[in-house]
Short mmCIF file of C-alpha atoms in Angstrom, two decimals:
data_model
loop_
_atom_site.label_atom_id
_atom_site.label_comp_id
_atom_site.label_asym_id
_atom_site.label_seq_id
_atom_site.Cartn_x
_atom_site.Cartn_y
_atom_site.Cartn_z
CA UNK A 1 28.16 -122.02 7.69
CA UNK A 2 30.55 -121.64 4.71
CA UNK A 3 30.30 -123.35 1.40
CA UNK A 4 32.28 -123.45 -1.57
CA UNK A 5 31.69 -123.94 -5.22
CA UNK A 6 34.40 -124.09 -7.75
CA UNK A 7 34.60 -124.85 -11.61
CA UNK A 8 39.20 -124.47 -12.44
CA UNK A 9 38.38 -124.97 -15.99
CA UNK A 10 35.54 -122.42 -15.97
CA UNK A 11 37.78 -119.75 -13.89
CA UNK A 12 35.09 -119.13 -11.24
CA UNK A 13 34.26 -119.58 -7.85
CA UNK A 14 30.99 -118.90 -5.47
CA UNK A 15 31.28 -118.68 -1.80
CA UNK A 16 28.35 -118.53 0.65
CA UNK A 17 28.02 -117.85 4.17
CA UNK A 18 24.26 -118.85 5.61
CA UNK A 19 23.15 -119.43 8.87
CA UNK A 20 23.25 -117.88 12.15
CA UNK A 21 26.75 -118.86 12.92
CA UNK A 22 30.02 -118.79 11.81
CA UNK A 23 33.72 -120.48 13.56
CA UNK A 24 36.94 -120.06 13.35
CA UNK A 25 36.20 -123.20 10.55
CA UNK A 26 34.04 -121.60 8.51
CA UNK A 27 36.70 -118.70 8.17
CA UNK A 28 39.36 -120.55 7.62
CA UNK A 29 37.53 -122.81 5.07
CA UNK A 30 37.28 -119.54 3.70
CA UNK A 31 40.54 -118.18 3.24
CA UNK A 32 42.41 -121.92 2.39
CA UNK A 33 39.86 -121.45 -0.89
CA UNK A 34 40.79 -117.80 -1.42
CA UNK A 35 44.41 -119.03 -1.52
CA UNK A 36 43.43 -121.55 -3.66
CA UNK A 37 41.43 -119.19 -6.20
CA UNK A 38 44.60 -116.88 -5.69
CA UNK A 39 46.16 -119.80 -7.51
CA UNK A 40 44.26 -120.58 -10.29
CA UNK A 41 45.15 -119.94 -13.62
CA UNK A 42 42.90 -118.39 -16.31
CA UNK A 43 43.48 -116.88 -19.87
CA UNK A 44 40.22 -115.58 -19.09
CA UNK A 45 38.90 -113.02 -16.64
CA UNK A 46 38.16 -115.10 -13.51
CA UNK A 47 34.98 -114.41 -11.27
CA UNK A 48 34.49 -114.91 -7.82
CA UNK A 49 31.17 -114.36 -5.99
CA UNK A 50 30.48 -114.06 -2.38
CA UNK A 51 26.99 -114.22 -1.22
CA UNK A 52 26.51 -113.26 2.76
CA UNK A 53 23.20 -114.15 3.92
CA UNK A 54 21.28 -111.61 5.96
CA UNK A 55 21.05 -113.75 9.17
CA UNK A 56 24.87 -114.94 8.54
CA UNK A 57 27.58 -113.37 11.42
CA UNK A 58 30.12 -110.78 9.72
CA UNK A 59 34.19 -111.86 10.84
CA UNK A 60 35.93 -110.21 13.39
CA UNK A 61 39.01 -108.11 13.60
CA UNK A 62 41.14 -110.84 13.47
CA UNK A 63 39.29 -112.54 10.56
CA UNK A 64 38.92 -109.29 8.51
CA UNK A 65 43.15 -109.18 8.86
CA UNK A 66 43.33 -112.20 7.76
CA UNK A 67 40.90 -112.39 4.40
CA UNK A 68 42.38 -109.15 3.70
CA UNK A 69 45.98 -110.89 3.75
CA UNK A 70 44.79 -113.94 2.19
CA UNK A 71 43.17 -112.04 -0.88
CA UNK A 72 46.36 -109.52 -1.37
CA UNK A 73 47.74 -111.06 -4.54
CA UNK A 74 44.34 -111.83 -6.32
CA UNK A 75 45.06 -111.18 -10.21
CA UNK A 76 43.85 -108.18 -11.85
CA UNK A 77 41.95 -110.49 -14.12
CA UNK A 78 39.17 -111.41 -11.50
CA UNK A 79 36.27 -109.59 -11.13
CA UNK A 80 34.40 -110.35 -7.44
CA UNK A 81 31.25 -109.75 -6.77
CA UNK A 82 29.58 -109.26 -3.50
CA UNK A 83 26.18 -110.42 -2.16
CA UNK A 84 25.21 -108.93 1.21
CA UNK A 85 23.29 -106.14 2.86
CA UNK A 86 24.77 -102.68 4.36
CA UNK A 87 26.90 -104.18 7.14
CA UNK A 88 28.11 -106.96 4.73
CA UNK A 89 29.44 -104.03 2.65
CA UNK A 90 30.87 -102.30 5.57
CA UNK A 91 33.16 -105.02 6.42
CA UNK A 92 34.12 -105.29 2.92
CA UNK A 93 35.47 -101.86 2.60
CA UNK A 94 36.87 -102.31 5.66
CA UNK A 95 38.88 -105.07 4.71
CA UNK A 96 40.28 -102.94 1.34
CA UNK A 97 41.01 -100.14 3.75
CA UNK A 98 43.50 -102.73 5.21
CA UNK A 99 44.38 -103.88 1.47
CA UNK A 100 43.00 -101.78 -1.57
CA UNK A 101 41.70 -104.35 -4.28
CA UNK A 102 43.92 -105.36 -7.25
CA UNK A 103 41.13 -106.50 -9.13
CA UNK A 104 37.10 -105.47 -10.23
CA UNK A 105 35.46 -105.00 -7.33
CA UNK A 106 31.54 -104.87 -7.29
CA UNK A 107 28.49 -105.32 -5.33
CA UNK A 108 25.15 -106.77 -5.83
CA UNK A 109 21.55 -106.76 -4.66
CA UNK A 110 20.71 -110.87 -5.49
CA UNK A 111 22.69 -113.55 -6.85
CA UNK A 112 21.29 -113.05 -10.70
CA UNK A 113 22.44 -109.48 -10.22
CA UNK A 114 25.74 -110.63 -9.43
CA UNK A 115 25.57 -113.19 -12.35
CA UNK A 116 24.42 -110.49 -14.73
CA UNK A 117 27.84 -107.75 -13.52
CA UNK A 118 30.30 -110.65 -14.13
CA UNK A 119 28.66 -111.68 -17.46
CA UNK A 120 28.71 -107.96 -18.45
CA UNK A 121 32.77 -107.87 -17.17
CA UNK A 122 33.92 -111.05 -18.58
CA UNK A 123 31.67 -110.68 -21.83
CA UNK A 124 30.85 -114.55 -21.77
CA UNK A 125 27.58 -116.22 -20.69
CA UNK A 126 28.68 -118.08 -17.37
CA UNK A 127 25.99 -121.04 -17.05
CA UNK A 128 28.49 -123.15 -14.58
CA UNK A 129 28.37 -119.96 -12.03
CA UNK A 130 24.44 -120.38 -11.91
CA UNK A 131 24.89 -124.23 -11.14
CA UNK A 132 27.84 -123.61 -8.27
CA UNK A 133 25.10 -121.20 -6.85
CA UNK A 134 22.53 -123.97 -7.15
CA UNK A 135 24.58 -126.66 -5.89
CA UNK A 136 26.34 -124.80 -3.14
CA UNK A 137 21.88 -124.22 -1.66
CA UNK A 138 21.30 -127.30 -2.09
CA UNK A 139 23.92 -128.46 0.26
CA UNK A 140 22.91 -125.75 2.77
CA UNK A 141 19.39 -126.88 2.99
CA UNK A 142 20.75 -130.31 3.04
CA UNK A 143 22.57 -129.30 6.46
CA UNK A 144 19.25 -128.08 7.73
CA UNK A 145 20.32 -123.81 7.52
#
């Protein structure tokens, strides 16, 4: 399952994937919002965190191509954080083998971890981030994952 949470104004974005599957929806959902974040104009340094549950399916070959082609012209003002254990990780720097990162790249052991890198990067306190997270868990449990 894939959810998004975005704040334009705010310049930040926080993707989840929970649950013990993911489609060809969920991936796609995915990389329309990557392209949209891709978009989105900032003065200021723009965040984007991913959080991959443990139990959550990593993408395929196909998939990895594609976020990797999707995120190719993300600003150098955009820091992105990662969420996810060891294989999460893998397929990350697998997918900037295919495409090296224009922008901060980090990872991160929790969610306040990855709250606390991108407040230490942008040099702003970024309360709407916490309540994307927030809201984007309370729509998973919602849906039962």
């Amino acid at each position: 399952m894939f959810i998004e949470g975005t704040d334009h104004d705010e310049g930040v974005v926080v993707w989840i994937f929970a649950g013990e599957t993911n489609d060809d929806a969920d991936y796609r959902a995915y990389c329309e919002s990557i392209t949209r974040f891709e978009r989105m104009t900032s003065e200021r340094k723009r965040v984007a965190v991913l959080v991959v549950d443990p139990s959550s399916p990593m993408p395929n070959a196909r998939w990895r191509r594609e976020i990797a082609d999707r995120s190719r012209n993300i600003r150098p003002n955009t820091i992105f954080v990662l969420v996810g254990n060891a294989v999460a990780r893998g397929v990350a720097t697998a997918i900037n083998w295919i495409r090296p990162p224009t922008y901060e790249m980090r990872t991160a052991a929790s969610f306040l971890d990855a709250l606390a890198l991108a407040e230490a990067s942008t040099g702003r306190p970024l309360p709407r981030l916490r309540e994307l997270h927030d809201e984007a868990r309370e729509r998973i449990r919602a849906r039962g994952a």
